Short mmCIF file of C-alpha atoms in Angstrom, two decimals:
data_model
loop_
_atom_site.label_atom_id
_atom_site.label_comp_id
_atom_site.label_asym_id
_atom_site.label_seq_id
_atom_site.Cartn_x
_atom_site.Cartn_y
_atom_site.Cartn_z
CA UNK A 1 68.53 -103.52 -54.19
CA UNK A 2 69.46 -106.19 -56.61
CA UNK A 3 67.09 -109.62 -56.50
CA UNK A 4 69.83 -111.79 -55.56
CA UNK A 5 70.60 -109.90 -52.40
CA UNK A 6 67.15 -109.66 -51.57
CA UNK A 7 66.26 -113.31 -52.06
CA UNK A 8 69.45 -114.03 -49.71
CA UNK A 9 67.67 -112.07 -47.28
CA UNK A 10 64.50 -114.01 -47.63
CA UNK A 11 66.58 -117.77 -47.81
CA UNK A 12 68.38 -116.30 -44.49
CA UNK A 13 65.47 -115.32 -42.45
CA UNK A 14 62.30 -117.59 -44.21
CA UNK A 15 61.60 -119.22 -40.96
CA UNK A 16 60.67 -116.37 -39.51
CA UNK A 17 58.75 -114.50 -42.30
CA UNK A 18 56.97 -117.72 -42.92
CA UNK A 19 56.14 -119.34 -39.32
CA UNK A 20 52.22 -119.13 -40.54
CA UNK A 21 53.05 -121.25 -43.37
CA UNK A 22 54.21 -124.95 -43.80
CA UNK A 23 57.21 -124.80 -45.61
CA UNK A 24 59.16 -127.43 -43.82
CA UNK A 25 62.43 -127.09 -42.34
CA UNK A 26 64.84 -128.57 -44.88
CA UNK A 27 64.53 -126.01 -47.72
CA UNK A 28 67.66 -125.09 -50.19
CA UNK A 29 68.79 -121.44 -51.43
CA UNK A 30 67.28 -123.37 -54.82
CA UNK A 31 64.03 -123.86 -53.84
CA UNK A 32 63.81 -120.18 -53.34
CA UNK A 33 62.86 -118.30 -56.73
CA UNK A 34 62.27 -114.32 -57.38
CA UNK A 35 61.06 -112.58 -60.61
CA UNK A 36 60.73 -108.52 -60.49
CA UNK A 37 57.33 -108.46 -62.39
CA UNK A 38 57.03 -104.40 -62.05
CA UNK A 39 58.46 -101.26 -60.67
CA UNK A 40 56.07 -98.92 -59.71
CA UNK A 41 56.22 -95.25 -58.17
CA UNK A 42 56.70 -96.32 -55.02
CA UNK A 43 56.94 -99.89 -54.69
CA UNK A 44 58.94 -103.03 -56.56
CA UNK A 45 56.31 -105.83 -56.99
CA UNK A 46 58.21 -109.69 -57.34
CA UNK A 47 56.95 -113.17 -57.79
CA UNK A 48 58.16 -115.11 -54.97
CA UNK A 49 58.05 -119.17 -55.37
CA UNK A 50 59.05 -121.08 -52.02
CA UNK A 51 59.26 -124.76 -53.80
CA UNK A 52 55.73 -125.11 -55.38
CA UNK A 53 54.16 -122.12 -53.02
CA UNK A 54 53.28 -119.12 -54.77
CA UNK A 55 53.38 -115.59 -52.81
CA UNK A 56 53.14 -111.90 -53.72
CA UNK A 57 56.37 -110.16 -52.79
CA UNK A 58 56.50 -106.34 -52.87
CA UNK A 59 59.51 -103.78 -51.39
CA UNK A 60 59.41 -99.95 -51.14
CA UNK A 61 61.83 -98.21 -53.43
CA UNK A 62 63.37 -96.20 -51.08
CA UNK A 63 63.73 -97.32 -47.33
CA UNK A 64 61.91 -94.74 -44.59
CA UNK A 65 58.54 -94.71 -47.64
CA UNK A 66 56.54 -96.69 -45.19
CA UNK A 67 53.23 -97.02 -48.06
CA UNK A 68 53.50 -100.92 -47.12
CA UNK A 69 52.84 -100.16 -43.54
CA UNK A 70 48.70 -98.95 -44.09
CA UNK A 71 48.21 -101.86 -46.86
CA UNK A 72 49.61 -104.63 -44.70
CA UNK A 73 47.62 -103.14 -41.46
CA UNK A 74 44.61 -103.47 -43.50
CA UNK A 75 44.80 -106.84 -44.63
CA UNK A 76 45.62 -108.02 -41.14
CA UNK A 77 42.19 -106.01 -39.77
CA UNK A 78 40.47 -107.49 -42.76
CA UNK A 79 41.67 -111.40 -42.95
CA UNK A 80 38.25 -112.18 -41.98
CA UNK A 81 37.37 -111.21 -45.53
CA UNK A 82 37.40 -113.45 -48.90
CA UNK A 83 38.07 -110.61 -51.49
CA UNK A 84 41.78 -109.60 -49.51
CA UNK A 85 44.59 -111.76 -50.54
CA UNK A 86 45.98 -113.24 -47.18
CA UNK A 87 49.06 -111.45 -45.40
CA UNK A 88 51.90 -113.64 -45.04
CA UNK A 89 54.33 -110.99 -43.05
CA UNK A 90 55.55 -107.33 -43.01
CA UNK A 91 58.92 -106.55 -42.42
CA UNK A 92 61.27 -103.33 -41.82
CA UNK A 93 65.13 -104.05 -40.76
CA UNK A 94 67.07 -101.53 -40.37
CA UNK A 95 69.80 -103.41 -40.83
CA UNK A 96 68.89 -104.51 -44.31
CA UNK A 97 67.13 -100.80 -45.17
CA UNK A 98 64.19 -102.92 -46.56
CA UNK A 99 60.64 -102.86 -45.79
CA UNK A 100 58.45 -105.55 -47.71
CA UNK A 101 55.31 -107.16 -47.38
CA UNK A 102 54.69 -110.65 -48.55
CA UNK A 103 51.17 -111.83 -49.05
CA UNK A 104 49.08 -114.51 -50.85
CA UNK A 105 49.22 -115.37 -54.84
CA UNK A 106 46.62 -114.58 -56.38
CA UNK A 107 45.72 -114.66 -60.42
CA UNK A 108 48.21 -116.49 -62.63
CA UNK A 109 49.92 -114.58 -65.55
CA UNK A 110 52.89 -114.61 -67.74
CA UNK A 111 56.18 -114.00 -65.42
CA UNK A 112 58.26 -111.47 -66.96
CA UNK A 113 55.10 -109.49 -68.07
CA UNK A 114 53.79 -105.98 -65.93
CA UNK A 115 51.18 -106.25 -63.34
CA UNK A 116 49.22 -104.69 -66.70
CA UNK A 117 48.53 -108.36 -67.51
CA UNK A 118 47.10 -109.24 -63.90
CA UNK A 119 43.77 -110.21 -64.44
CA UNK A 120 42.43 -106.65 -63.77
CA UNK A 121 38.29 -106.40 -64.14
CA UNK A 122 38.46 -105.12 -67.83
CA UNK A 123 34.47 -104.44 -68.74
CA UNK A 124 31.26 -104.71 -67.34
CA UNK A 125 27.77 -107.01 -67.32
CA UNK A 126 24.49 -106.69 -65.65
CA UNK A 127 24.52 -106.85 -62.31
CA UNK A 128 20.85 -108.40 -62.36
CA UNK A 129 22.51 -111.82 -62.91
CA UNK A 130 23.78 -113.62 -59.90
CA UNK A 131 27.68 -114.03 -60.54
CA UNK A 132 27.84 -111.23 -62.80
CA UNK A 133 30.96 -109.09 -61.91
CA UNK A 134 29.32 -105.68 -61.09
CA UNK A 135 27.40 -108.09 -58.54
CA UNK A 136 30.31 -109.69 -57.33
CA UNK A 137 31.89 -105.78 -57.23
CA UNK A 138 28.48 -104.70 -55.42
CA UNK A 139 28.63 -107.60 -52.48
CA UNK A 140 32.01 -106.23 -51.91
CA UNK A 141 31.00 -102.78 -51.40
CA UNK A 142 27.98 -104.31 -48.73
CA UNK A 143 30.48 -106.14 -46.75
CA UNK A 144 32.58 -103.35 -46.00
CA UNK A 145 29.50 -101.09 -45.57
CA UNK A 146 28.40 -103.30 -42.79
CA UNK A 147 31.91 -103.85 -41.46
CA UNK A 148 32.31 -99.98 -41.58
CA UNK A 149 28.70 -99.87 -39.46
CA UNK A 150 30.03 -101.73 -36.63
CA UNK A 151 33.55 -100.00 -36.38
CA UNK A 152 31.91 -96.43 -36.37
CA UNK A 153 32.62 -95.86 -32.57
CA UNK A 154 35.60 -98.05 -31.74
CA UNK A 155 38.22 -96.07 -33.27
CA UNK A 156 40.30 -98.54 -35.16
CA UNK A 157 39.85 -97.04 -38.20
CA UNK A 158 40.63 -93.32 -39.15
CA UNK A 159 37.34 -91.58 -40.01
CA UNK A 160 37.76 -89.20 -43.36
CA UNK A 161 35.75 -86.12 -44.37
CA UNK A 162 34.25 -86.52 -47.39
CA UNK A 163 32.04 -83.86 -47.96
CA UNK A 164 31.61 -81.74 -50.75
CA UNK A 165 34.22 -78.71 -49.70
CA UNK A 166 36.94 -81.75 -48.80
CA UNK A 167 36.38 -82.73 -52.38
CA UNK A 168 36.30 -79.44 -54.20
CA UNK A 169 39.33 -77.90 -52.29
CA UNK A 170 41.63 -80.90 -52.61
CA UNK A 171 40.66 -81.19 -56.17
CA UNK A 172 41.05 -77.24 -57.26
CA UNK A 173 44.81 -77.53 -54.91
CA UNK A 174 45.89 -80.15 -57.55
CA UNK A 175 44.34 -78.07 -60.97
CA UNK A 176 45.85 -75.22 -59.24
CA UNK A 177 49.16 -76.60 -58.84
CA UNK A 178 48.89 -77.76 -62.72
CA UNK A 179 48.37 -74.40 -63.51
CA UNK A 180 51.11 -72.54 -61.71
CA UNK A 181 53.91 -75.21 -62.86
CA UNK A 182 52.84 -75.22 -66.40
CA UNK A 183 53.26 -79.22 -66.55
CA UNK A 184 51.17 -82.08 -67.97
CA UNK A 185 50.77 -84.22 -70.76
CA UNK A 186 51.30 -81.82 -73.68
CA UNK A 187 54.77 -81.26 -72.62
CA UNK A 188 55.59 -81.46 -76.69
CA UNK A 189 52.27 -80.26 -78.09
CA UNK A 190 53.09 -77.18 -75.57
CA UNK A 191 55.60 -75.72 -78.06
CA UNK A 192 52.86 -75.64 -80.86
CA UNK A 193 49.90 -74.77 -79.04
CA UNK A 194 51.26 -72.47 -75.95
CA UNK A 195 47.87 -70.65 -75.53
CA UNK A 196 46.83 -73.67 -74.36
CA UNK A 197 47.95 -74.57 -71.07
CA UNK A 198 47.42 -70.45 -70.06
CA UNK A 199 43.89 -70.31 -68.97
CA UNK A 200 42.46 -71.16 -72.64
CA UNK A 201 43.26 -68.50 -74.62
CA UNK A 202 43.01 -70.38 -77.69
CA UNK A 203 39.38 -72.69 -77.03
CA UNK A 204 38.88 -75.83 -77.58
CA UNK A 205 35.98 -77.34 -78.81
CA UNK A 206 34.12 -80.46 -76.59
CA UNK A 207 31.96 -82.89 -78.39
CA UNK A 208 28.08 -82.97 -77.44
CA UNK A 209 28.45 -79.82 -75.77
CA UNK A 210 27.30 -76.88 -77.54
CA UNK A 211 29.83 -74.24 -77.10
CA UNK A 212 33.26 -74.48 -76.82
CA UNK A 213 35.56 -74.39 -72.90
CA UNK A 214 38.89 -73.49 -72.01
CA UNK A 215 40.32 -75.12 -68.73
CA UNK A 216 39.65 -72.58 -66.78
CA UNK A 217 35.87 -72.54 -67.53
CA UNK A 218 36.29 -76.31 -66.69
CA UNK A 219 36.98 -75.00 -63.19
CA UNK A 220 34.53 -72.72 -63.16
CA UNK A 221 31.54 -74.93 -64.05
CA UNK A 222 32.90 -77.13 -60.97
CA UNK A 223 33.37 -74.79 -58.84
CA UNK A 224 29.37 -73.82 -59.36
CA UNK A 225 29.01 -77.43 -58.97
CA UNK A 226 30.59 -77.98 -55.46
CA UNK A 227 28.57 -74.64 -54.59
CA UNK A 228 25.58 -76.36 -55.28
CA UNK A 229 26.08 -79.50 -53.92
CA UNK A 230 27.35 -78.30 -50.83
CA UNK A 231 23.93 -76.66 -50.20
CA UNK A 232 22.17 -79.43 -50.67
CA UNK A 233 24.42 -81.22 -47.58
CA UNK A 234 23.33 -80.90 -43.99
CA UNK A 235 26.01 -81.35 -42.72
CA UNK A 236 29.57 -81.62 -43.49
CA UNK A 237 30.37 -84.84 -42.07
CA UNK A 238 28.15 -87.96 -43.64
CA UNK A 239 25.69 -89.18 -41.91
CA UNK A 240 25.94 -92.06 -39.71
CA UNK A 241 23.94 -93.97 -42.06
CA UNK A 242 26.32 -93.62 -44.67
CA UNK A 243 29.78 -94.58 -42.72
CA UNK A 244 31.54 -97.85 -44.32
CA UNK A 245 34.80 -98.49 -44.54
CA UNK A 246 36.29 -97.23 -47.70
CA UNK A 247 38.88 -98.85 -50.27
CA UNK A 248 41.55 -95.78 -50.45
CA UNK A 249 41.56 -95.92 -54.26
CA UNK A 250 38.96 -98.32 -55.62
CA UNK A 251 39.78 -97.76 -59.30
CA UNK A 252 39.08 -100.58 -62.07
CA UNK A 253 42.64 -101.98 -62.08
CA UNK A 254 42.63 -102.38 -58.21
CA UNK A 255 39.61 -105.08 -58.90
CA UNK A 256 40.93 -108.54 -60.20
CA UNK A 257 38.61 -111.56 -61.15
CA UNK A 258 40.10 -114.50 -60.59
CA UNK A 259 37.91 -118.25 -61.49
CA UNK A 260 34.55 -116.29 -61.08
CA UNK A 261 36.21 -114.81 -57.65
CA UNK A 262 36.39 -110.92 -57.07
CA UNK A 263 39.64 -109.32 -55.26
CA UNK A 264 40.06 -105.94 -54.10
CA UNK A 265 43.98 -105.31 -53.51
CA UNK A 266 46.27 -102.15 -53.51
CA UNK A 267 45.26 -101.06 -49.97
CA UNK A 268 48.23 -98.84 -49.77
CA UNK A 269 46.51 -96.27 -48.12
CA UNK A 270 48.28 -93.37 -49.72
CA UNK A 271 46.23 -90.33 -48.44
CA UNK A 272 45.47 -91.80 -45.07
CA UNK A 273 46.99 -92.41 -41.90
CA UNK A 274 47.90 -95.50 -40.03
CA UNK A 275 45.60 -98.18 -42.02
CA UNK A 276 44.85 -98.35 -45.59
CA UNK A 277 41.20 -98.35 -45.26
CA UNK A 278 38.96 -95.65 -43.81
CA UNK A 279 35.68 -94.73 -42.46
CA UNK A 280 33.62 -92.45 -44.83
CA UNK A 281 30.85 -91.80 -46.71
CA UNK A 282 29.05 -94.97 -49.16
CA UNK A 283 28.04 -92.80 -51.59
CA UNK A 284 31.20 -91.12 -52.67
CA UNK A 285 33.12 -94.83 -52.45
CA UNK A 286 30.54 -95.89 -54.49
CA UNK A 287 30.72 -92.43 -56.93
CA UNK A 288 34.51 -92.97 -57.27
CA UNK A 289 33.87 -96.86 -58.82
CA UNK A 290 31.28 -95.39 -60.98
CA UNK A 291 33.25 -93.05 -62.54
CA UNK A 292 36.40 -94.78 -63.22
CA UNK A 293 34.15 -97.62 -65.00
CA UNK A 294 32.06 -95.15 -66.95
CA UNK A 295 35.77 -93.48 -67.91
CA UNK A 296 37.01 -97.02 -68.54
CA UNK A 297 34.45 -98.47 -70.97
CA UNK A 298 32.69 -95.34 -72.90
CA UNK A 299 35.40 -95.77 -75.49
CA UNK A 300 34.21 -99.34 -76.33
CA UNK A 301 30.73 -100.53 -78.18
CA UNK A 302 27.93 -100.60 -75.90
CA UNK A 303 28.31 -97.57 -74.04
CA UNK A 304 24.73 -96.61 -73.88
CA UNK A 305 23.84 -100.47 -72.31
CA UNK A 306 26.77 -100.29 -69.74
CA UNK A 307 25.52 -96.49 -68.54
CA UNK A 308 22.29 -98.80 -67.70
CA UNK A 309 24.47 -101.42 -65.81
CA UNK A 310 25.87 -99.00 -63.97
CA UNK A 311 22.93 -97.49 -62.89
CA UNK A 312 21.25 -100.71 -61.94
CA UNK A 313 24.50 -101.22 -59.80
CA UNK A 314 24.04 -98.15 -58.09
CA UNK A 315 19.94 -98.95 -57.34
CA UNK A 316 20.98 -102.82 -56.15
CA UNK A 317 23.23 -101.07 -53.52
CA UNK A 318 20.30 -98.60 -52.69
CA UNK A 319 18.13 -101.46 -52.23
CA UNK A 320 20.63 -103.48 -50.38
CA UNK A 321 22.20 -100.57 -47.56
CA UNK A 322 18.26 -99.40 -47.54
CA UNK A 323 20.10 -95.89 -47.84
CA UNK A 324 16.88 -93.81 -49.79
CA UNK A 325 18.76 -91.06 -51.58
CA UNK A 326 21.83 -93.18 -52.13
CA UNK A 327 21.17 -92.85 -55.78
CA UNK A 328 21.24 -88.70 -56.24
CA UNK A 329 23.66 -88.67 -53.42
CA UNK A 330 26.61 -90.38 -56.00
CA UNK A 331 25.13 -88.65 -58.65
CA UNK A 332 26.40 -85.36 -56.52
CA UNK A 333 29.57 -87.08 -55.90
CA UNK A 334 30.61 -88.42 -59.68
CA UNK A 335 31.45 -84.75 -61.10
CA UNK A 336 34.31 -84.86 -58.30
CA UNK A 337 35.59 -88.23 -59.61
CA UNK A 338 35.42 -87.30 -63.08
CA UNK A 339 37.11 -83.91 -62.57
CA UNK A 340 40.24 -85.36 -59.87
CA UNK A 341 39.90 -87.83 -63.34
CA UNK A 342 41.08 -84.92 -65.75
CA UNK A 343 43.51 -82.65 -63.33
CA UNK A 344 45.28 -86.31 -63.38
CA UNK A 345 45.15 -86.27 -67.60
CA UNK A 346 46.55 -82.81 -67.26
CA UNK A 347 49.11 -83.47 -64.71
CA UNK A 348 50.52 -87.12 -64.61
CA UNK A 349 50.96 -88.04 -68.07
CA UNK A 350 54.58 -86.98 -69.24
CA UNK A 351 54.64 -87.47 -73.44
CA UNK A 352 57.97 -86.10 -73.66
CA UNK A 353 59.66 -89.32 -75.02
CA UNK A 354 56.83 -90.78 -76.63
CA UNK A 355 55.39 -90.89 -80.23
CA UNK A 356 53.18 -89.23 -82.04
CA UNK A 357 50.40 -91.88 -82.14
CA UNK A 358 50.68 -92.03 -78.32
CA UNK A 359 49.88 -88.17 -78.38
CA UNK A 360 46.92 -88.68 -80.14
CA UNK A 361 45.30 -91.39 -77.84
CA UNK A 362 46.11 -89.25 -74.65
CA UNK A 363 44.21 -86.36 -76.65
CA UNK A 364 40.92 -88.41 -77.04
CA UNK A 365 41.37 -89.85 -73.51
CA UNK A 366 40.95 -86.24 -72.24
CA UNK A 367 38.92 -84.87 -74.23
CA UNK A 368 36.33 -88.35 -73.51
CA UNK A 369 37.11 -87.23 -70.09
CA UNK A 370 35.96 -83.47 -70.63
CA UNK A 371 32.66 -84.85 -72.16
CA UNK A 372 32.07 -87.24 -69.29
CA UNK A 373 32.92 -84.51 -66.47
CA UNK A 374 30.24 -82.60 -68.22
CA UNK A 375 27.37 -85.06 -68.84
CA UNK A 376 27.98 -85.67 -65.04
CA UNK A 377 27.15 -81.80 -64.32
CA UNK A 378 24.52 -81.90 -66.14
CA UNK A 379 22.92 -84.93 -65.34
CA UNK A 380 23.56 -83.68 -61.33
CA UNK A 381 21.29 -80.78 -61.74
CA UNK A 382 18.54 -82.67 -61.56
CA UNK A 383 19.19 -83.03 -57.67
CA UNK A 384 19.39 -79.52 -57.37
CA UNK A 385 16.62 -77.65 -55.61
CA UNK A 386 14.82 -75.87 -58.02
CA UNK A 387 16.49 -77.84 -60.34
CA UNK A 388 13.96 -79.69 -62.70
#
């Protein structure tokens, strides 16, 4: 769909799509203004300016992908809360074979540029000081918690299994399916090392681990990870305790911080039905922001001091959901993360068209992420029984 037919479609039907907001009724097709600011896999995301109004507009690629549907459900369910950006509307016409979502502005950047240069949460500080951002982050995570608490029974919300065989089976499906289709981010460096993407043949050395791993003893030492951890459950379903409602993605680039104000967006619900967010278990939310931060920063100076802020993160949000254990239960959770984290190296980066240099830094990005999926085993076994 080209922008000028879709911004005749907004002109022609604003009164509607806007009735929350006051627009006034006298508006011009030139007071209406729409820049494409980036195409994504499943959605277009626009700047939309209604005179000196400022909105979030973003259409699926393809009409009948309803991925708006769970994002804009959750927003609604959630407008009570400060760190959603507002829902103006949701619409699917047929007639049109559009379905968009409109919703507030927030976090002012260059037009033209890629959502890339959103304000996305880029590092982090101690979460000891008061408006630091892993507090802000942490604050977050209690208000849904508590919010989660209180919708346990009701039934609004879709409850999700998290447990550890839910994690290790839907993570070995997706190395599996790397496997048999022979695709990933060496598509060029394939040629020259083929050994490589057939159950190690040719090994690979991993910094700060003595020995050296294939893939496929990757697997293995997960495998004997979800084993273990699964053990050490009671049961398969979290406890009660531990229900809150659960960000379907909470990765660092779906946190923005905007004038010392913390957003969580992208609600798109992808693996879950009906609304974006879910009921499930604290500790593996928490595990899977963890992990994406300790990926995200332990290229950068100051690793050792943010491994600290992330563990004092972790222990404020023990402290504050008075959960115990909360502490060795993410530390079970993390070598899931960090795993899903490499099967996604292996099988969503395509290199086929890009340069040398870019081959490189995808080839220290996974092998950081080999050493980090294996500090995490080995600092899990700790929770082990037995385990000293």
């Amino acid at each position: 769909m080209q922008t000028s037919s879709l911004k005749d479609i907004i002109f022609s039907n604003y009164r509607s799509y806007f009735e929350r907001e006051e627009l006034g009724d006298n508006l011009g097709k030139e007071d209406f203004k729409l820049m494409q600011l980036r195409v994504g896999a499943r959605n277009v995301t626009y700047r939309l300016d209604v005179g000196e109004k400022k909105y979030f507009l973003k259409r699926t690629r393809s009409y009948g992908n309803t991925s708006l549907k769970p994002e804009s459900l959750t927003l609604e369910a959630l407008k009570d809360f400060n760190f959603l950006p507002n829902l103006i509307t949701w619409v699917v016409n047929d007639d049109y074979q559009l379905e968009m979502m409109i919703e507030e502005y927030i976090g002012d950047y260059k037009l033209g540029q890629l959502r890339e240069n959103m304000p996305f949460i880029k590092k982090i500080d101690n979460p000891k000081e008061e408006n630091s951002i892993l507090r802000r982050i942490a604050d977050i995570v209690v208000e849904l918690y508590n919010e989660g608490q209180k919708q346990i029974h009701n039934g609004k919300f879709e409850k999700r299994n998290d447990d550890p065989l839910y994690c290790y089976f839907s993570t070995i499906d997706d190395f599996s399916t790397f496997q048999e289709e022979k695709k990933g981010p060496f598509s060029r460096i394939k040629k020259e090392k083929p050994n490589w993407l057939n159950g190690g043949i040719k090994k690979y050395p991993i910094e700060k681990i003595d020995g050296v791993f294939s893939l496929s003893e990757l697997e293995k030492r997960f495998r004997s990870h979800a084993q273990q951890h699964y053990s050490e459950s009671d049961k398969i379903s979290p406890k009660e305790k531990n229900i809150s409602l659960i960000h379907p993605d909470p990765i660092l680039k779906n946190w923005l911080d905007v004038d010392e104000k913390t957003y969580l967006v992208d609600w798109d619900g992808t693996y879950t039905r009906g609304i974006g967010a879910y009921l499930g278990d604290v500790a593996y939310f928490i595990a899977h922001i963890v992990t994406d931060f300790e990926f995200k920063n332990s290229l950068l100076p100051d690793k050792e001091k943010k491994i600290q802020y992330l563990d004092q993160f972790v222990l404020y949000l023990q402290e504050k959901l008075q959960i115990p254990d909360l502490k060795k239960q993410v530390e079970l959770y993390k070598p899931y993360h960090h795993f899903d984290n490499l099967v996604w190296y292996m099988t969503k980066y395509d290199l086929k068209r890009k340069s040398d240099a870019d081959i490189n830094e995808t080839e220290k990005n996974y092998f950081n992420t080999v050493n980090i999926f294996l500090d995490s085993i080995e600092a899990s076994k700790k929770y082990f029984k037995g385990k000293k």
